[in-house]
mmCIF file of C-alpha atoms and ligand atoms in Angstrom:
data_model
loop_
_atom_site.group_PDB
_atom_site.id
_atom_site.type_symbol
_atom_site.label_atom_id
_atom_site.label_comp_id
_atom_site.label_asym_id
_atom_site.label_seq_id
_atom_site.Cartn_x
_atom_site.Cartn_y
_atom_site.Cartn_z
ATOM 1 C CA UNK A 1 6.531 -34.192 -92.034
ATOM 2 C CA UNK A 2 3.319 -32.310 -91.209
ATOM 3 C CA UNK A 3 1.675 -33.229 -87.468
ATOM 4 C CA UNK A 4 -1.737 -34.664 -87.833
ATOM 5 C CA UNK A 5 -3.003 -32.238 -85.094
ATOM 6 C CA UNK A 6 -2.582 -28.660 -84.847
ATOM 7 C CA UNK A 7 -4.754 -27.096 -82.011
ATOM 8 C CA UNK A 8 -2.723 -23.869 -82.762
ATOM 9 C CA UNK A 9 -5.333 -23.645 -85.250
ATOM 10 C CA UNK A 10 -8.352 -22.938 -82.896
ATOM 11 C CA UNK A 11 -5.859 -20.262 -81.679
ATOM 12 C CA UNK A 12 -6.127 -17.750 -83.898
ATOM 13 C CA UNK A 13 -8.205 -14.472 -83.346
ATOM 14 C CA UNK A 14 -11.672 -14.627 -84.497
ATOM 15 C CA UNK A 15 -12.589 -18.361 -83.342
ATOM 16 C CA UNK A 16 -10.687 -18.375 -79.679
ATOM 17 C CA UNK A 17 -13.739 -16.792 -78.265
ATOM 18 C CA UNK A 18 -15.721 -19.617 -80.015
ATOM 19 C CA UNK A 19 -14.073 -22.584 -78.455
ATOM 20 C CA UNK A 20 -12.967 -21.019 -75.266
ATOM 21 C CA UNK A 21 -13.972 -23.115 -72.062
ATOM 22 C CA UNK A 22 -14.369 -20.645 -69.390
ATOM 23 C CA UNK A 23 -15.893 -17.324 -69.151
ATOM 24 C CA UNK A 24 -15.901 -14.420 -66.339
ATOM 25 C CA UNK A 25 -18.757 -12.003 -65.802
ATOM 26 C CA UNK A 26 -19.143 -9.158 -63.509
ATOM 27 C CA UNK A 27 -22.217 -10.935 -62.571
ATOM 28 C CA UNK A 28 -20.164 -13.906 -61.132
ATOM 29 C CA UNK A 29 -18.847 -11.564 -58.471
ATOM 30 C CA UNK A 30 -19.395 -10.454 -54.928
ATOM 31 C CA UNK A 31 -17.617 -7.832 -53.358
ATOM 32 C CA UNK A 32 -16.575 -7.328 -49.902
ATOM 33 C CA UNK A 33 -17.451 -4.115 -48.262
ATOM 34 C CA UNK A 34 -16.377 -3.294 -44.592
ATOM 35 C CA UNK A 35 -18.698 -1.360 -42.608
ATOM 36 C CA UNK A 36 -17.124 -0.096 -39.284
ATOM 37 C CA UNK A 37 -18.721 1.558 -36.254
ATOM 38 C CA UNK A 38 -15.519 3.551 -35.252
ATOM 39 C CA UNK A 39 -14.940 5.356 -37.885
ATOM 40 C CA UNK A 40 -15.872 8.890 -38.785
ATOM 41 C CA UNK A 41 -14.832 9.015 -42.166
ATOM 42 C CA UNK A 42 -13.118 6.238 -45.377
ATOM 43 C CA UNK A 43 -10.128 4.883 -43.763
ATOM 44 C CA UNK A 44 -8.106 2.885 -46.157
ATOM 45 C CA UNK A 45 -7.218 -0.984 -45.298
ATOM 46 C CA UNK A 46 -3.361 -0.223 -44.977
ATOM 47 C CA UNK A 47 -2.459 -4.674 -46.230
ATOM 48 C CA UNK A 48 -5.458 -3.944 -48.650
ATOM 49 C CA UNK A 49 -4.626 -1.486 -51.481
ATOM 50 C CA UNK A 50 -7.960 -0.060 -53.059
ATOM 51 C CA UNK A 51 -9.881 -1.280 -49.975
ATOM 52 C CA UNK A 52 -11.519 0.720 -47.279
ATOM 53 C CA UNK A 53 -13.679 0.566 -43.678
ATOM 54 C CA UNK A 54 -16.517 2.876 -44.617
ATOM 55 C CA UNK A 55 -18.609 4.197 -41.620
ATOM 56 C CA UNK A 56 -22.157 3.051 -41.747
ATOM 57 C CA UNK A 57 -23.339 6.760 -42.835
ATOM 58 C CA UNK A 58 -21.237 6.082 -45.905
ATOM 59 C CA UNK A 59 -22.190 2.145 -46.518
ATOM 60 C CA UNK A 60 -24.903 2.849 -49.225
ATOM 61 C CA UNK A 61 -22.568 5.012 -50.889
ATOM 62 C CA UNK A 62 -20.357 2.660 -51.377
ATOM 63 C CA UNK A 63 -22.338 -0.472 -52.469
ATOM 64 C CA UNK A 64 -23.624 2.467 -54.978
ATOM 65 C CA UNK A 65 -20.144 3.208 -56.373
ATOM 66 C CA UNK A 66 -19.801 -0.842 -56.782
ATOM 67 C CA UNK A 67 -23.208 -1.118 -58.652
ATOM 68 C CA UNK A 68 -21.859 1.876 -60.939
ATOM 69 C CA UNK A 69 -19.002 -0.596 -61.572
ATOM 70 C CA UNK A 70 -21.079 -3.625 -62.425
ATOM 71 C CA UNK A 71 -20.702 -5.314 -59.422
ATOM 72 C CA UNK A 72 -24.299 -6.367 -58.989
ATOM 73 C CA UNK A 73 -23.413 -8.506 -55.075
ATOM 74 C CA UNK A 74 -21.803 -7.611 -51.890
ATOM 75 C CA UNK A 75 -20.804 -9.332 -49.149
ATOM 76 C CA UNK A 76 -21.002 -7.137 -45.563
ATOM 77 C CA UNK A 77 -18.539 -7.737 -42.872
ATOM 78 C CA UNK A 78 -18.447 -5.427 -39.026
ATOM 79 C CA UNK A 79 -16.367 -4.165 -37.228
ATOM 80 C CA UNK A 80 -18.408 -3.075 -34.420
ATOM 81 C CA UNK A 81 -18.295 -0.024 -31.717
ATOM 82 C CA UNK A 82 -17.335 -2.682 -28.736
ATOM 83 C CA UNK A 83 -16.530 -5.931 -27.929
ATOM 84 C CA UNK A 84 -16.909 -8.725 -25.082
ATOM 85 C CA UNK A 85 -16.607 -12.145 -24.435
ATOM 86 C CA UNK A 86 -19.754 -13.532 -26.164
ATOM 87 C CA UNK A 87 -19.861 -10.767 -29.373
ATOM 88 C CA UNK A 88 -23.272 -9.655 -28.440
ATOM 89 C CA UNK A 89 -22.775 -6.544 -30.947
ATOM 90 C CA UNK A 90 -22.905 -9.204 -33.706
ATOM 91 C CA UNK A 91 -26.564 -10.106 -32.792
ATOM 92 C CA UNK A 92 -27.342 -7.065 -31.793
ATOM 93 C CA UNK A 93 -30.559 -4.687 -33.614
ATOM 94 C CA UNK A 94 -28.707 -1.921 -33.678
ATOM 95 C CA UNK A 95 -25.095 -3.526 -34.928
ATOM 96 C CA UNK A 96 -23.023 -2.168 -37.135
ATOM 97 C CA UNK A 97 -24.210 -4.858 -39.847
ATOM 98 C CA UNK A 98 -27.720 -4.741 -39.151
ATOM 99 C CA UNK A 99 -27.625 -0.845 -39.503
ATOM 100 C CA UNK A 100 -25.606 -1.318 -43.062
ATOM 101 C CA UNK A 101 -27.896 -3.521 -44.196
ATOM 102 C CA UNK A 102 -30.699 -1.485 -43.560
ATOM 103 C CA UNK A 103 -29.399 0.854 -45.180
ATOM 104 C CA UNK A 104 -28.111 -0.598 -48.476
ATOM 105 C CA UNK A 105 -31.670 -3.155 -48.545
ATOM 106 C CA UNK A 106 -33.541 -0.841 -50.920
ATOM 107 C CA UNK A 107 -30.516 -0.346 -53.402
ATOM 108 C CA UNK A 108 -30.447 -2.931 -56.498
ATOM 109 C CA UNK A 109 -27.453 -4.818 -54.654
ATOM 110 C CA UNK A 110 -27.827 -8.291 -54.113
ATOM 111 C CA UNK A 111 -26.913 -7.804 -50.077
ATOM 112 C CA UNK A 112 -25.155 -11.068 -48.567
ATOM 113 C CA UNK A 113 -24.149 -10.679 -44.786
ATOM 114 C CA UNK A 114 -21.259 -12.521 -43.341
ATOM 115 C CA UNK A 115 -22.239 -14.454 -40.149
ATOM 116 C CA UNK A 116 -19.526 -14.866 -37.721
ATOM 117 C CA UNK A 117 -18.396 -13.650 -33.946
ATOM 118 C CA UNK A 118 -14.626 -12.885 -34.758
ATOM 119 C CA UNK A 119 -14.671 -9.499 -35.281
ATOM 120 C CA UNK A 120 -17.139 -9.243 -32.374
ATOM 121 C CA UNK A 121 -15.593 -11.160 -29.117
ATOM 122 C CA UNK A 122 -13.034 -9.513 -27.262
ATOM 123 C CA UNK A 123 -11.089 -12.707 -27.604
ATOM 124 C CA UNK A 124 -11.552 -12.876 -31.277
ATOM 125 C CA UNK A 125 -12.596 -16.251 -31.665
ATOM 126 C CA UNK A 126 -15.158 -17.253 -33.833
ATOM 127 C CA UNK A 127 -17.663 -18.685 -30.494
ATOM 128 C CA UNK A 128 -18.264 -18.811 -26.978
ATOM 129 C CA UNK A 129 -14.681 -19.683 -25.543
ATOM 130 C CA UNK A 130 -13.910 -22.801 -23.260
ATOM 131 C CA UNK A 131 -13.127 -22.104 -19.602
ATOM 132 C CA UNK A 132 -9.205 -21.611 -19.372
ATOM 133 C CA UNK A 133 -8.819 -20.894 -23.356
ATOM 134 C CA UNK A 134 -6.660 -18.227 -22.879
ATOM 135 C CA UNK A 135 -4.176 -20.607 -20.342
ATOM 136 C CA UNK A 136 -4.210 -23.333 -22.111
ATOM 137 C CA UNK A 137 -4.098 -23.947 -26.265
ATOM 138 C CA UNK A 138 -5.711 -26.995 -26.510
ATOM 139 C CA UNK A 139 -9.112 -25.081 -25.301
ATOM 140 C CA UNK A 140 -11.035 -22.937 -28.123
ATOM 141 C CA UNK A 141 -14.244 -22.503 -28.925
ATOM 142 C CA UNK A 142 -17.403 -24.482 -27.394
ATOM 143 C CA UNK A 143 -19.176 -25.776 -30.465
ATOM 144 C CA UNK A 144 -23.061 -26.301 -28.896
ATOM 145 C CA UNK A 145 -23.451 -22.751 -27.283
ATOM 146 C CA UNK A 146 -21.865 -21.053 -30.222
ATOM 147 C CA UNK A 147 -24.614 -22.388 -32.279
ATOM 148 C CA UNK A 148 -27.501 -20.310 -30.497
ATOM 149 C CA UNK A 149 -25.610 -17.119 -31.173
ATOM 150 C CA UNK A 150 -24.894 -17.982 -34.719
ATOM 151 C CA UNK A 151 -28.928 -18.382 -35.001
ATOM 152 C CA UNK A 152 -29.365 -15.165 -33.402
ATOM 153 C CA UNK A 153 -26.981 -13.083 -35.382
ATOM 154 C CA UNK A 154 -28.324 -14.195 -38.691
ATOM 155 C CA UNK A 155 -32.100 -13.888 -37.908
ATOM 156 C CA UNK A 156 -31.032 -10.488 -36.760
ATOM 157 C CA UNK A 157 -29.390 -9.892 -40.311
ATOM 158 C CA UNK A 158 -32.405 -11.599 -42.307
ATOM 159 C CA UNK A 159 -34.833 -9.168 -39.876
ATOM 160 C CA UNK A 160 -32.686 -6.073 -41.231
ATOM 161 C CA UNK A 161 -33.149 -6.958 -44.750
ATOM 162 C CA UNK A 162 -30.128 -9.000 -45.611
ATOM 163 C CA UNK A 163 -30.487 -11.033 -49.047
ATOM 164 C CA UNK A 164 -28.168 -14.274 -47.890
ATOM 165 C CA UNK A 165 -26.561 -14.925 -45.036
ATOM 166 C CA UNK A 166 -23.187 -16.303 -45.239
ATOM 167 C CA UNK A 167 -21.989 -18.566 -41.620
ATOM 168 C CA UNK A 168 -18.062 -18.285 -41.908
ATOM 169 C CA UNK A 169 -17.138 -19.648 -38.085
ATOM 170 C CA UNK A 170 -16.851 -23.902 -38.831
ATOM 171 C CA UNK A 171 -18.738 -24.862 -35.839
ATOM 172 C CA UNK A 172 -20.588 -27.954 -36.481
ATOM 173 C CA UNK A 173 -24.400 -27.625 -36.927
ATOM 174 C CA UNK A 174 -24.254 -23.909 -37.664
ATOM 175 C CA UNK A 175 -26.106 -24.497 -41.318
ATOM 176 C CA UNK A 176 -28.941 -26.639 -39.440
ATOM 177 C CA UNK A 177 -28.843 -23.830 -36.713
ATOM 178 C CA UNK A 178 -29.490 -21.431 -38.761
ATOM 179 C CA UNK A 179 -32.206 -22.820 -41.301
ATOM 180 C CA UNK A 180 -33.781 -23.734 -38.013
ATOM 181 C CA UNK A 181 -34.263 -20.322 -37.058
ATOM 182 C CA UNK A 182 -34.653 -18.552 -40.003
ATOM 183 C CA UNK A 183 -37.942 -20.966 -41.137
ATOM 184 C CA UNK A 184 -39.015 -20.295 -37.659
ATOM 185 C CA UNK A 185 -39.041 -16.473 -38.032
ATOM 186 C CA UNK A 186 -40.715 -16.509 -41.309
ATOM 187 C CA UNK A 187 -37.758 -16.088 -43.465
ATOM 188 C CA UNK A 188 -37.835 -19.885 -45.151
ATOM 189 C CA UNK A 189 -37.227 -17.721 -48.512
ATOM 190 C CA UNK A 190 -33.578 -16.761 -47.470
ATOM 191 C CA UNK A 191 -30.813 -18.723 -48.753
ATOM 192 C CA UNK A 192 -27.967 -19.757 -46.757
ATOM 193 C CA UNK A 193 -24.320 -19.857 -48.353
ATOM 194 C CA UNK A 194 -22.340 -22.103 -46.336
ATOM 195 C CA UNK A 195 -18.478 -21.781 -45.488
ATOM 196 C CA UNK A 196 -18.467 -25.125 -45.950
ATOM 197 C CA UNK A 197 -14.954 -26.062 -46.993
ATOM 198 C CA UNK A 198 -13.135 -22.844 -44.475
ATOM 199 C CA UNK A 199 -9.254 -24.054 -44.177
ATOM 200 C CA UNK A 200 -6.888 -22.756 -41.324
ATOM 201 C CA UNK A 201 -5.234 -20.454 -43.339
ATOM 202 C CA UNK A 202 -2.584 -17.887 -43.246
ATOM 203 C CA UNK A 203 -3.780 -16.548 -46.638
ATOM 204 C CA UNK A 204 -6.423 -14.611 -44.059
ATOM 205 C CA UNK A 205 -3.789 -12.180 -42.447
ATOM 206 C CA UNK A 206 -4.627 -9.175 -44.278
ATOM 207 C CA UNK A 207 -8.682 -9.896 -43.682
ATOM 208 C CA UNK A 208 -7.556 -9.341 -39.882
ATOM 209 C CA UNK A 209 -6.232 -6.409 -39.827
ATOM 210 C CA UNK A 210 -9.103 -4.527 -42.297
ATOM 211 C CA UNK A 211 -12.177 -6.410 -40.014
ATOM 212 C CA UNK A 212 -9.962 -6.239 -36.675
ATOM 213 C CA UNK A 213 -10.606 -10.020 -36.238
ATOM 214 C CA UNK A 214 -7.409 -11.656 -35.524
ATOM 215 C CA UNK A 215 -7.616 -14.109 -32.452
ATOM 216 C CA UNK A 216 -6.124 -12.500 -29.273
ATOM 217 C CA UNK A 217 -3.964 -15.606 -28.329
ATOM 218 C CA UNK A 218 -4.120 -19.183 -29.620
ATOM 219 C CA UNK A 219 -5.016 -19.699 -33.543
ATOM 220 C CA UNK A 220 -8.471 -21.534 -34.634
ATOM 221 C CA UNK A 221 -6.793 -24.506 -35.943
ATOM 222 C CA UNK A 222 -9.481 -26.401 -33.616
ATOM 223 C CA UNK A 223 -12.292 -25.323 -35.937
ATOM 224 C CA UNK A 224 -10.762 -24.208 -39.314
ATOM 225 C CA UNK A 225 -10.050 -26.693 -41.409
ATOM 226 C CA UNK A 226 -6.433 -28.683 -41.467
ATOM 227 C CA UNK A 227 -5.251 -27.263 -44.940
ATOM 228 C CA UNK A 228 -3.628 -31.024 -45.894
ATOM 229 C CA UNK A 229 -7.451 -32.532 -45.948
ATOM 230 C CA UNK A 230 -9.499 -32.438 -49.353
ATOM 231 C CA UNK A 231 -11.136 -35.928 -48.655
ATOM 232 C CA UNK A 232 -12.836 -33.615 -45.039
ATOM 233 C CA UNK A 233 -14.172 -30.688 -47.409
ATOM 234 C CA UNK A 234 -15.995 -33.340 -49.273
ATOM 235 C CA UNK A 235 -17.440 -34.562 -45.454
ATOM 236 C CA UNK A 236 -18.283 -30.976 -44.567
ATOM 237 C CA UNK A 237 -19.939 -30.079 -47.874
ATOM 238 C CA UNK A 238 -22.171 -33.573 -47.376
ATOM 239 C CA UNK A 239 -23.272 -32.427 -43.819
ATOM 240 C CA UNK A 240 -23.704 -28.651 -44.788
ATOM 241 C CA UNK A 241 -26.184 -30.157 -47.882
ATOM 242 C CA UNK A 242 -28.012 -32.476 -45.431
ATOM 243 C CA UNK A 243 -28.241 -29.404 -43.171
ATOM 244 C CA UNK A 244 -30.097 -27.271 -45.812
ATOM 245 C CA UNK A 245 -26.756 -25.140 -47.193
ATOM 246 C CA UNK A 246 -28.234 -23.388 -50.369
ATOM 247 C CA UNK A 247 -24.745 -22.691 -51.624
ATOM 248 C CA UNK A 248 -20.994 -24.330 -50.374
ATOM 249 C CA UNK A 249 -18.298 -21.762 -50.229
ATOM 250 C CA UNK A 250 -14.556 -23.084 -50.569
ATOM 251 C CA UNK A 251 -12.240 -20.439 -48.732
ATOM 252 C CA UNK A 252 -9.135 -19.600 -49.781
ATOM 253 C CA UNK A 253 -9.335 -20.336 -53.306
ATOM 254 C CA UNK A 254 -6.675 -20.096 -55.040
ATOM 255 C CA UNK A 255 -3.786 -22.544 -53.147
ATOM 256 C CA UNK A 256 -7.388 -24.838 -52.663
ATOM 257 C CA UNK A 257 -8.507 -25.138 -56.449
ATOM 258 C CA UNK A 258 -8.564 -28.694 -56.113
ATOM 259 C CA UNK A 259 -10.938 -28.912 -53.250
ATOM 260 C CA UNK A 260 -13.168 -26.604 -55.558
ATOM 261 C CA UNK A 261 -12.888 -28.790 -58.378
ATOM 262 C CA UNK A 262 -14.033 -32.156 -56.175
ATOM 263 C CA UNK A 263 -16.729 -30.047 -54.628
ATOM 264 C CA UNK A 264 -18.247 -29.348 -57.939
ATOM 265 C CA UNK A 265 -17.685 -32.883 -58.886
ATOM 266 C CA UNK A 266 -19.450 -34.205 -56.040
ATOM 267 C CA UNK A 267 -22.170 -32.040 -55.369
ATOM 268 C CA UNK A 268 -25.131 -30.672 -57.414
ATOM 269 C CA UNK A 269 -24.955 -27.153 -55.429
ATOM 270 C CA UNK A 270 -23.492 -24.073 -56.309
ATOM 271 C CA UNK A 271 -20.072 -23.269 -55.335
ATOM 272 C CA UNK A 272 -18.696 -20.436 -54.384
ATOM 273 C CA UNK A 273 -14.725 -20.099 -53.912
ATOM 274 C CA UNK A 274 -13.455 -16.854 -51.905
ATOM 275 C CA UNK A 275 -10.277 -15.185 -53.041
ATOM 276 C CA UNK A 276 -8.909 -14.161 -49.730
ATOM 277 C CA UNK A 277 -7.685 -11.109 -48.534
ATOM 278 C CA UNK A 278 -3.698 -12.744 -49.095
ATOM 279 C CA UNK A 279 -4.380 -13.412 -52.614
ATOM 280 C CA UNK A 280 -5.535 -9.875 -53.289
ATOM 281 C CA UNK A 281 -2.633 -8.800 -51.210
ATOM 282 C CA UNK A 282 0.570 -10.824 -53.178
ATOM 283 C CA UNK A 283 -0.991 -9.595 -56.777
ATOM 284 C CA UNK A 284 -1.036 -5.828 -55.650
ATOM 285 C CA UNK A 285 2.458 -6.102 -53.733
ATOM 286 C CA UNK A 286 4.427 -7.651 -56.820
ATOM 287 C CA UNK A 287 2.212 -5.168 -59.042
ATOM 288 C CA UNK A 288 3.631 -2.129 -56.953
ATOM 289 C CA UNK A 289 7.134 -3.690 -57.378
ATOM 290 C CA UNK A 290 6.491 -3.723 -61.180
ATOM 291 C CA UNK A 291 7.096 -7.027 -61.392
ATOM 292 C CA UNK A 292 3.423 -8.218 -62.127
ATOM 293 C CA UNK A 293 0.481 -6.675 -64.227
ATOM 294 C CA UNK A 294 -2.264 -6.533 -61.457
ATOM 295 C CA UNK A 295 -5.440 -6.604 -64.203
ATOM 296 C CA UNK A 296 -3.773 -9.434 -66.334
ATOM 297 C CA UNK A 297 -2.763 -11.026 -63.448
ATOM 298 C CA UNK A 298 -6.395 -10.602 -61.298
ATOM 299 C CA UNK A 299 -8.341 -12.006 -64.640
ATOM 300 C CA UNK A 300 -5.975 -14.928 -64.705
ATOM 301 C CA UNK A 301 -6.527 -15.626 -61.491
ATOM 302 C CA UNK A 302 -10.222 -14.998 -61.420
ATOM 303 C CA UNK A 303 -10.680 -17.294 -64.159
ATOM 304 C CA UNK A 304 -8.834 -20.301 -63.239
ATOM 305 C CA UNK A 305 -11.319 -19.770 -60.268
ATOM 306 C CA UNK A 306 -14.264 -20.752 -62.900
ATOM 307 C CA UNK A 307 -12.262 -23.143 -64.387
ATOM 308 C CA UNK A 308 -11.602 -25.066 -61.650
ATOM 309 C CA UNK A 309 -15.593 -24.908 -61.331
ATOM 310 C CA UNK A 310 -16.395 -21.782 -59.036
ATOM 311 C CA UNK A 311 -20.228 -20.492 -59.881
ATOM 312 C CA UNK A 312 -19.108 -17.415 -57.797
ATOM 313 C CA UNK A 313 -16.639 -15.788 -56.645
ATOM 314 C CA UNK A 314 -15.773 -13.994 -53.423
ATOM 315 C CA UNK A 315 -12.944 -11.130 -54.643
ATOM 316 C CA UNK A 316 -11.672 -7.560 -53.646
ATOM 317 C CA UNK A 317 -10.765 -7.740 -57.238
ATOM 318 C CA UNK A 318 -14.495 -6.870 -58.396
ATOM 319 C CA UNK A 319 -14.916 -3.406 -58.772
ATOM 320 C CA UNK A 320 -11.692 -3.118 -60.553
ATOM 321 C CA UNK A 321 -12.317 -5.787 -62.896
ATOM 322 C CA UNK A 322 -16.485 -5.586 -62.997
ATOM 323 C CA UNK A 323 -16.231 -2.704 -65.817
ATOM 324 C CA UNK A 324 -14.192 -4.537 -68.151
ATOM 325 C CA UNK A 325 -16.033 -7.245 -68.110
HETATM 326 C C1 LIG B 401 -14.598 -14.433 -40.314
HETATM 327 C C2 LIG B 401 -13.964 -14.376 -41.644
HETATM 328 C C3 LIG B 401 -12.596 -14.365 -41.993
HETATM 329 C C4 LIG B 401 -12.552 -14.183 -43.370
HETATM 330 C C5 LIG B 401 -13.859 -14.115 -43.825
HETATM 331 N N1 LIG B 401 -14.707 -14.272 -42.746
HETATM 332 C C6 LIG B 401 -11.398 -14.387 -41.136
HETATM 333 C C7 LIG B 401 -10.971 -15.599 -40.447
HETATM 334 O O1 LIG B 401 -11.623 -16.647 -40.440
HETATM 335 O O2 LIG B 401 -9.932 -15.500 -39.805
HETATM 336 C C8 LIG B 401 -11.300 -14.060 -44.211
HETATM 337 C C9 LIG B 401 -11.457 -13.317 -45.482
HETATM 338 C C10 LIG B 401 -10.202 -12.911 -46.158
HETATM 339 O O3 LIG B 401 -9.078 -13.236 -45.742
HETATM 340 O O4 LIG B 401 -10.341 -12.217 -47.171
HETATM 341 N N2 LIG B 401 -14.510 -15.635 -39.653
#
């Protein structure tokens, strides 16, 4: 009895890079890089191994060590020197972004800026805050008002030299917001990559601690997405689009590669998936135990990533991975 079909055939070395489905390339990948006002010198991300808060003296350094890798992208989050109640360091000329991306704008990095007020209110919400948010839970962020400081902060990063911004904070209207004011200023070349699809996650914890973001009571679960809804990313992704979103960004990836397989499906845009801070983290813990091989393990994940239909990627994996590429 032979079986009529024997894909174990395609298997063999010497034609599995011919058929294979998916590839990686270091050019699929964006790397975060924190830039932080505080610091004085590298301070390692503690949740993070292998990541750093550089101080802004240091941030062209260290987009030039990831370009040495082959990571051609980055993606630039703050942590700023203060905060208050309406993260006016975020929008700020002289913020801790806007100086890093003045810095790194002549370098051959492609230089994306995150756009968000966590890491800048003293309440660390991603807006301007409700009256009585901190009494009561049912009271977060107010959408409208947020949407002028969104504006601001990213025609501030586009004025500084930024490449892309990147609106992370789910309040409604932010994509139109921001298109609004960036043709306005002059800058109708810069693309916007939308968080479109940005669930409530606890996948994020890690992020927290290394951009000093976490909310200082309640959780965003008013804004962030509910993480049982893939029929809602579809809704965001449709009003981002209609809004002028360049590029729609699923966030977290990995426990969400459905959502970016039906985004891809439905939607003739880019997408980009972002492998959170708490997928980086589980891979290097069970590495340090021995009990996982971090590369191997990274790739795989990485890949299925593409697979599931990613253009780009989002990853503290890059520059370890970029150079094997
Ligand atoms: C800012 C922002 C967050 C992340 C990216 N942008 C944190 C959050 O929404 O709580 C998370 C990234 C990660 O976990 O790697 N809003």
């Amino acid at each position: 009895m032979h079986p009529t079909e024997r894909p174990r055939r395609l298997r063999a070395d010497g034609v599995r890079g011919l058929v294979s489905e998916t590839s990686l390339a270091a050019s699929d990948l964006v790397a975060p890089v924190f830039v932080d006002a505080t610091a004085e010198g590298r301070r390692p991300i503690p949740s993070m191994p292998g990541q750093e808060r550089v101080p802004v003296a240091e941030a062209r350094e260290r987009v030039e060590e990831l370009l040495a890798a082959g990571v051609e992208a980055v993606m630039l989050f703050g942590v700023p020197e203060s905060k208050d109640h309406r993260g006016s360091r975020a929008y700020a000329e002289d913020g801790v972004v806007q100086r890093a991306v003045r810095a790194t704008a002549d370098t051959d990095a492609y230089v994306i800026t995150d756009v968000c007020l966590c890491e800048y209110t003293d309440h660390g919400h991603c807006g301007v805050l409700e009256e009585g948010a901190r009494e009561d839970p049912s009271l977060t962020v107010r959408n409208d008002p947020t949407l002028e400081l969104l504006a601001e902060t990213a025609r501030s990063h586009a004025a500084a030299g930024a490449d892309m911004v990147a609106p992370s904070s789910m309040t409604d209207g932010m994509v139109g917001a921001i298109r609004e004011r960036l043709d306005n200023e002059g800058f109708q070349d810069l693309p916007v990559m939308s968080y479109a699809a940005k669930y409530e996650s606890a996948f994020y914890g890690p992020f927290r601690d290394a951009a000093d973001g976490a909310p200082a009571f309640g959780d965003r679960r008013h804004y962030q997405m509910d993480p049982a809804n893939p029929r809602e990313a579809l809704r965001e992704c449709r009003l981002d689009v209609e809004q002028g979103a360049d590029v729609l960004m699923v966030k977290p990836a990995l426990a969400y590669l459905d959502v970016v397989s039906a985004v891809r499906r439905e939607f003739d845009r880019p997408v980009a998936a972002y492998n959170v801070s708490g997928e980086y983290a589980m891979v290097h813990a069970a590495a340090e135990k021995g009990w996982l091989d971090l590369e191997a393990t990274a790739r795989e994940s990485l890949l299925s990533i593409k697979r599931a239909g990613a253009d780009l990627i989002i990853t503290y994996f890059a520059e370890e991975l970029a150079p094997e590429l």
